[in-house]
Amino acid sequence: MKLLLASTSRLYGQGYLEYLIEELRDFFKGAEQIVFVPYARPGGIGWDAYTEIARKGFEPLNIEVLGIHTLKNVSLELPKADGIFIGGGNTFVLLKTLKETGHFEPIATAVRSGTPYMGSSAGSNVAGLTIGTTNDMPIVYPPTFEAFGFVPFNINPHYLDPVPDSTHMGETREQRILEFHHFNTQPVVGLREGSWLRIEGNKVELRGSITARIFRKDQSPIELPPGELLL
Amino acid sequence: MKLLLASTSRLYGQGYLEYLIEELRDFFKGAEQIVFVPYARPGGIGWDAYTEIARKGFEPLNIEVLGIHTLKNVSLELPKADGIFIGGGNTFVLLKTLKETGHFEPIATAVRSGTPYMGSSAGSNVAGLTIGTTNDMPIVYPPTFEAFGFVPFNINPHYLDPVPDSTHMGETREQRILEFHHFNTQPVVGLREGSWLRIEGNKVELRGSITARIFRKDQSPIELPPGELLL
């Protein structure tokens, strides 16, 4: 499998996918057409409008972007695509829609057969074993929390460090992930904005310029620098 | 029904339930024994230890606290209690455990028959129609998101205003609740820390010294001051 899992689609003050453009050029080298999955659709936007945003993001690379919802036969057409990109939004909405449309399995099959997969935010969450470490609000009830499991761990995108001297009594991100490990065993990668994972076969590489926070059950969290991650 | 729904069990720098003590004295007036539900159990703590924290919180009021998990027959014993208190922690864990233990229905029956119900944080979430506006991480998969529905709206506890000049690209709380309304119709009460709702029959009163943020589908959010809320 060949995967690119980003914490976010956009850095503050930048355009959509702007910070990732050189990485995308390399990851999708030779690609002419990729399929975009707009099912996490953030508030107030339709699938067509969201696909249009992705289309513009890939314009500098001369890669055509097709919305999966516009394909006539997903099972037949998806394997022909040069890549699949699932954008961010709400992870619960995304997983529920993937299941309801029947597009979950064709995507899983294509990616396991070698079609390059890119996810950002919610799209990175669903590449993990479960969506149990999403930050999103559970605004719809999906039929399962089990995700694609392209990687043998979970991702926490938009990872946030505790705010020093905060007086707010809600849990910190770290507390939430430690509580996740009371009920689950898989490692969790806390992926800060501006970081991404590049995965080829069993090799998982952290890219970007900052460390990721790695949580393993019954161990203290650790910071790992960019480079290969042994998970 | 008689309900007390608090945003949090504790304010920064204060003891457990300290800020609510006078309200509790009034709400549980005449009560000798209440049943505590520790099923949201925050990380690293057992049901007994969590119940002990609640027991100490009610000590100044001379009210005895029994853990629901120690009752021999919940259906028989719960209706005899002078009140029910569900504490905070993880809302997904709470709802899943309420369902798995079979204690969801006996609690619903007792509260609908008049037993005073107090919730804080996750315990307030489950008093609403669904847990779809919890802030918690979905660390376990509950069999439903439908909650007790003691009130005809949803609650968002620990409500947080957007951080001015934030460069973080995760959604604000307000964005999340507006997205909730793309898929759901019930109003949402954004309950800030230090606020609580006191409900008797159909009367919903906001207490504490700060406003709550009220979200209705297809309307702009509004701030309402302490006093009766028309929802």
XYZ file of C-alpha atoms in Angstrom:
462
model
C 0.000 0.000 0.000
C 1.025 3.557 -0.683
C -0.413 6.169 1.657
C -0.094 9.862 2.418
C -1.871 10.794 5.647
C -1.931 14.469 6.555
C -3.011 16.113 9.784
C -4.755 18.951 7.955
C -5.483 20.125 4.418
C -4.454 23.677 5.091
C -2.133 25.672 7.308
C -3.235 28.968 8.799
C -3.098 31.771 6.236
C -2.312 29.402 3.345
C -4.300 27.989 0.440
C -5.838 24.504 0.280
C -3.046 21.865 0.177
C -0.471 24.623 -0.379
C 2.005 23.401 2.254
C 1.865 19.876 0.788
C 2.281 20.744 -2.867
C 5.825 19.398 -3.333
C 4.960 16.214 -1.475
C 1.870 15.744 -3.659
C 3.961 16.250 -6.783
C 6.131 13.347 -5.683
C 3.401 11.122 -4.225
C 1.137 11.386 -7.276
C 4.000 11.384 -9.809
C 2.695 10.325 -13.207
C -0.940 10.487 -12.107
C -3.429 12.006 -14.540
C -6.676 11.522 -12.711
C -7.578 10.895 -9.094
C -10.898 10.301 -7.370
C -11.907 12.623 -4.543
C -14.250 11.525 -1.746
C -16.198 14.543 -0.420
C -18.303 12.564 2.080
C -16.901 14.213 5.223
C -18.334 17.412 3.716
C -17.875 20.193 6.208
C -20.884 22.308 7.159
C -22.888 24.154 4.554
C -21.164 22.763 1.506
C -22.336 20.164 -1.011
C -20.342 17.291 -2.504
C -19.922 19.131 -5.815
C -18.654 22.315 -4.180
C -16.236 20.378 -1.978
C -14.913 18.443 -4.985
C -14.371 21.768 -6.735
C -12.106 22.890 -3.885
C -10.063 19.720 -4.248
C -9.982 20.147 -8.047
C -8.453 23.610 -7.644
C -5.934 22.265 -5.137
C -4.638 19.774 -7.720
C -4.697 22.176 -10.666
C -1.014 23.215 -10.244
C -0.098 19.525 -10.621
C -2.148 19.053 -13.792
C -4.056 16.246 -12.115
C -7.746 15.899 -12.889
C -10.030 15.359 -9.875
C -13.308 13.435 -10.141
C -15.868 13.298 -7.340
C -16.608 9.690 -6.367
C -20.306 10.606 -6.214
C -20.245 11.370 -9.960
C -18.908 7.968 -11.018
C -21.445 5.715 -12.709
C -19.915 2.479 -11.448
C -17.527 2.883 -8.551
C -16.408 -0.750 -8.462
C -15.400 -0.615 -12.123
C -14.036 2.926 -12.336
C -12.184 3.274 -9.028
C -9.469 0.702 -9.842
C -8.637 2.737 -12.974
C -7.949 5.921 -10.984
C -4.351 6.945 -10.359
C -5.152 7.799 -6.774
C -7.850 8.318 -4.140
C -8.079 11.351 -1.861
C -10.479 11.559 1.074
C -10.797 15.111 2.377
C -11.493 16.363 5.882
C -14.685 17.388 7.611
C -16.595 15.269 10.093
C -15.274 11.733 10.578
C -18.636 10.323 11.733
C -20.402 11.733 8.679
C -17.604 10.387 6.471
C -17.666 6.813 7.787
C -21.470 6.646 7.804
C -21.648 7.886 4.206
C -18.883 5.538 3.029
C -20.891 2.650 4.449
C -24.295 3.811 3.231
C -23.128 4.448 -0.334
C -21.412 1.068 -0.467
C -18.185 2.812 -1.425
C -16.228 1.654 1.616
C -15.362 -1.765 0.187
C -14.369 -0.633 -3.339
C -12.012 1.956 -1.823
C -10.525 -0.629 0.558
C -10.004 -3.049 -2.330
C -8.400 -0.461 -4.600
C -5.997 0.777 -1.922
C -5.012 -2.747 -0.886
C -4.363 -3.435 -4.577
C -1.930 -0.531 -4.755
C -3.923 2.590 -5.691
C -2.216 5.483 -3.857
C -4.387 6.807 -1.024
C -4.233 10.282 0.405
C -6.206 11.424 3.422
C -6.345 14.663 5.319
C -7.834 15.065 8.784
C -11.004 12.874 8.729
C -9.566 11.139 5.674
C -6.498 10.222 7.747
C -8.633 9.080 10.669
C -10.423 6.498 8.521
C -7.099 5.090 7.279
C -6.419 3.893 10.827
C -7.904 0.910 12.617
C -10.862 2.811 14.070
C -12.234 6.345 14.234
C -11.966 6.146 18.028
C -9.384 8.927 18.188
C -11.146 11.527 16.072
C -11.624 15.003 17.559
C -14.940 15.441 15.796
C -18.376 15.818 17.298
C -20.523 12.693 16.867
C -23.234 14.488 14.900
C -24.440 11.278 13.193
C -24.388 7.623 14.307
C -22.291 5.427 12.019
C -22.948 1.655 11.863
C -19.447 0.999 13.221
C -16.323 2.816 14.424
C -14.100 0.349 12.507
C -12.241 2.054 9.699
C -10.087 0.913 6.745
C -7.179 -0.258 8.868
C -4.636 0.510 6.150
C -2.195 1.096 9.016
C -1.989 -0.918 12.263
C -2.547 2.113 14.470
C -4.919 5.027 15.021
C -4.338 8.635 14.069
C -5.207 11.737 16.034
C -5.018 14.601 13.533
C -4.730 18.278 14.526
C -2.843 17.066 17.608
C -2.808 19.818 20.217
C -0.535 20.237 23.199
C -2.126 21.189 26.522
C -2.642 24.926 26.923
C -0.347 26.106 29.753
C -2.183 27.573 32.756
C -5.591 26.745 31.267
C -8.446 26.998 33.758
C -10.821 25.034 31.505
C -11.893 21.719 33.055
C -12.433 19.778 29.808
C -9.897 17.004 29.151
C -6.673 17.717 27.282
C -5.992 15.830 24.074
C -3.388 13.739 25.866
C -5.842 12.776 28.622
C -8.364 11.706 25.984
C -5.872 9.452 24.217
C -4.695 7.949 27.511
C -8.363 7.155 28.266
C -8.637 5.596 24.790
C -5.949 3.163 25.923
C -8.044 2.011 28.854
C -10.307 0.385 26.282
C -8.104 -0.154 23.207
C -4.636 -1.550 22.518
C -3.456 -0.021 19.209
C -0.835 2.762 19.174
C -2.025 6.305 18.438
C -0.036 8.823 16.408
C -0.729 12.397 17.517
C -0.088 14.209 14.245
C 0.404 17.953 14.589
C -0.725 20.381 11.903
C 2.004 20.666 9.285
C 2.987 16.986 9.678
C 2.088 14.016 7.537
C 2.857 10.324 7.261
C 4.200 8.801 4.081
C 3.717 5.052 4.021
C 4.986 2.551 1.484
C 4.564 -1.116 2.315
C 5.482 -1.497 5.983
C 7.609 1.647 6.119
C 5.979 4.544 7.975
C 7.767 7.856 7.665
C 6.890 11.070 9.520
C 7.390 14.129 7.312
C 7.205 17.850 7.932
C 9.437 19.732 10.307
C 7.962 18.874 13.715
C 7.760 15.886 16.020
C 4.745 13.635 16.449
C 3.507 12.411 19.820
C 3.266 8.638 20.005
C 0.968 6.930 22.488
C 1.313 3.243 23.296
C -0.893 1.427 25.790
C 0.650 1.296 29.271
C 3.641 3.401 28.227
C 4.441 7.081 28.628
C 3.852 9.090 25.441
C 6.994 9.954 23.512
C 7.978 12.552 20.928
C 9.439 11.229 17.690
C 11.198 13.432 15.133
C 10.594 13.313 11.368
C 11.935 10.108 9.859
C 10.957 6.475 9.983
C 8.520 5.552 12.770
C 8.657 2.066 14.211
C 5.090 1.378 15.278
C -39.375 15.583 36.272
C -36.890 17.381 38.468
C -33.435 17.855 37.010
C -30.168 19.625 37.782
C -27.791 19.587 34.808
C -24.357 21.066 35.359
C -21.671 21.849 32.816
C -18.909 20.589 35.071
C -18.440 19.019 38.501
C -15.628 21.303 39.473
C -14.360 24.802 38.800
C -10.648 25.482 38.451
C -8.915 25.549 41.815
C -12.006 24.383 43.704
C -13.092 21.111 45.269
C -15.493 18.595 43.732
C -19.007 20.113 43.527
C -17.853 23.038 45.687
C -19.345 25.788 43.487
C -22.703 23.969 43.441
C -23.029 23.251 47.147
C -25.831 25.719 47.923
C -27.759 24.629 44.847
C -27.389 20.984 45.874
C -28.619 21.798 49.380
C -31.791 23.155 47.844
C -32.194 20.604 45.043
C -31.741 17.582 47.321
C -33.590 19.125 50.292
C -34.797 16.377 52.617
C -32.818 13.688 50.798
C -31.024 11.114 52.947
C -29.606 8.821 50.336
C -28.880 9.166 46.635
C -27.541 6.729 44.074
C -24.400 7.663 42.155
C -23.662 6.307 38.671
C -19.860 6.086 38.132
C -20.076 4.542 34.638
C -18.470 7.480 32.801
C -15.442 6.704 34.983
C -12.608 8.915 33.897
C -9.264 7.316 33.109
C -7.425 5.261 35.662
C -10.127 5.176 38.286
C -12.484 2.375 39.272
C -16.214 2.615 40.021
C -15.612 2.338 43.774
C -12.985 5.096 43.810
C -15.180 7.384 41.698
C -18.152 6.775 43.982
C -15.939 7.668 46.941
C -15.224 11.083 45.355
C -18.960 11.685 44.993
C -19.550 10.481 48.560
C -17.113 13.064 49.881
C -18.730 15.772 47.748
C -22.094 15.121 49.430
C -20.698 14.748 52.955
C -21.287 18.451 53.852
C -24.972 17.907 53.045
C -25.269 14.786 55.204
C -26.478 12.841 52.196
C -25.381 9.243 51.861
C -24.138 8.197 48.406
C -24.466 4.627 47.123
C -22.798 3.402 43.929
C -25.374 1.940 41.552
C -22.948 -0.920 40.867
C -23.219 -2.013 44.512
C -27.007 -2.341 44.508
C -28.297 -5.917 44.589
C -31.432 -5.181 42.591
C -31.410 -1.889 40.751
C -35.033 -2.058 39.570
C -36.235 -2.513 43.156
C -33.792 -0.255 44.991
C -33.493 2.703 42.614
C -37.090 3.917 43.044
C -36.455 4.148 46.809
C -33.501 6.527 46.387
C -34.014 10.227 47.098
C -32.035 11.137 43.983
C -29.796 9.934 41.180
C -26.488 11.560 40.217
C -24.551 10.648 37.073
C -21.019 12.020 37.171
C -18.769 13.130 34.332
C -16.080 11.328 32.385
C -16.493 9.892 28.895
C -20.006 10.073 27.460
C -19.503 7.131 25.076
C -18.275 4.911 27.897
C -21.178 6.086 30.062
C -23.937 5.361 27.549
C -22.439 2.010 26.533
C -22.167 0.913 30.168
C -25.684 2.110 31.039
C -26.988 -0.056 28.197
C -24.817 -3.093 28.892
C -25.621 -3.192 32.597
C -29.334 -2.856 31.871
C -29.437 0.180 34.176
C -30.543 2.630 31.493
C -34.235 1.744 31.708
C -34.549 1.651 35.525
C -32.946 5.105 35.714
C -35.248 6.447 32.981
C -38.283 5.039 34.784
C -37.276 6.432 38.184
C -36.574 9.923 36.838
C -39.811 10.016 34.836
C -41.601 8.980 38.037
C -40.163 11.974 39.885
C -36.837 10.914 41.388
C -34.594 14.030 41.246
C -31.820 13.626 38.675
C -28.511 15.410 38.735
C -25.931 15.199 35.973
C -22.595 16.832 35.445
C -20.760 16.958 32.119
C -21.297 13.471 30.576
C -24.194 13.023 33.024
C -25.788 16.152 31.575
C -25.161 15.025 28.006
C -27.136 11.825 28.538
C -30.098 13.790 29.941
C -30.577 15.317 26.477
C -32.089 13.713 23.396
C -28.808 12.300 22.089
C -25.112 12.327 22.925
C -24.473 13.917 19.516
C -23.118 17.124 21.052
C -20.616 15.650 23.477
C -17.030 16.926 23.340
C -15.660 13.525 24.258
C -13.480 11.224 22.218
C -15.376 8.166 20.911
C -13.128 5.661 22.680
C -15.813 2.934 22.714
C -18.738 2.217 20.359
C -22.104 2.458 22.111
C -25.146 0.610 20.679
C -26.899 3.943 20.080
C -26.368 7.699 20.445
C -29.937 8.118 21.774
C -29.937 9.234 25.376
C -32.564 9.630 28.118
C -34.319 12.562 26.490
C -35.414 14.014 29.838
C -35.254 17.391 28.093
C -36.295 18.124 24.480
C -32.887 19.449 23.498
C -29.206 18.543 23.526
C -26.557 19.878 25.849
C -22.999 20.854 25.048
C -21.199 21.030 28.397
C -17.890 22.842 28.952
C -19.011 25.216 26.204
C -15.989 27.136 24.916
C -15.875 30.351 22.954
C -13.540 30.525 19.950
C -9.970 31.446 20.856
C -9.257 34.881 19.324
C -6.456 34.871 16.729
C -6.074 31.097 16.923
C -4.000 29.627 14.093
C -5.237 26.083 14.797
C -7.281 24.663 11.918
C -9.528 22.337 13.969
C -13.188 23.389 14.126
C -14.416 25.736 16.853
C -17.139 24.512 19.178
C -19.642 26.764 17.440
C -18.746 25.342 14.001
C -19.237 21.828 15.356
C -22.691 22.603 16.704
C -23.712 24.370 13.483
C -22.649 21.199 11.609
C -24.725 19.146 14.077
C -27.710 21.120 12.810
C -27.099 20.013 9.238
C -28.176 16.557 10.391
C -30.333 17.159 13.474
C -33.194 19.445 14.430
C -33.190 19.753 18.237
C -31.911 22.925 19.937
C -28.508 22.756 21.643
C -27.672 24.539 24.877
C -24.004 25.519 25.048
C -23.503 25.446 28.809
C -20.368 27.206 30.015
C -18.425 26.018 33.055
C -19.991 27.513 36.170
C -23.517 27.321 34.690
C -26.245 24.768 35.275
C -29.846 24.142 34.343
C -32.534 23.634 36.940
C -35.596 21.974 35.483
C -38.928 21.315 37.127
C -41.722 20.064 34.907
C -41.575 22.110 31.708
C -39.702 25.010 33.278
C -36.035 25.239 32.308
C -33.993 27.748 34.260
C -30.388 28.729 33.581
C -28.479 29.333 36.819
C -25.008 30.616 37.610
C -23.760 34.048 36.735
C -23.035 33.746 33.000
C -24.985 33.479 29.765
C -25.543 30.282 27.801
C -25.241 30.069 24.028
C -28.375 28.697 22.393
C -28.270 27.069 18.974
C -31.428 26.470 16.961
C -31.432 24.890 13.511
C -31.357 27.489 10.720
C -31.062 30.394 13.177
C -28.124 32.421 14.381
C -26.899 31.386 17.839
C -27.971 33.682 20.671
C -26.764 34.411 24.192
C -29.344 34.043 26.945
C -28.807 35.332 30.488
C -29.557 33.364 33.662
C -33.298 32.941 34.144
C -36.018 30.950 32.441
C -35.092 29.570 29.013
C -37.837 29.077 26.459
C -36.617 26.153 24.349
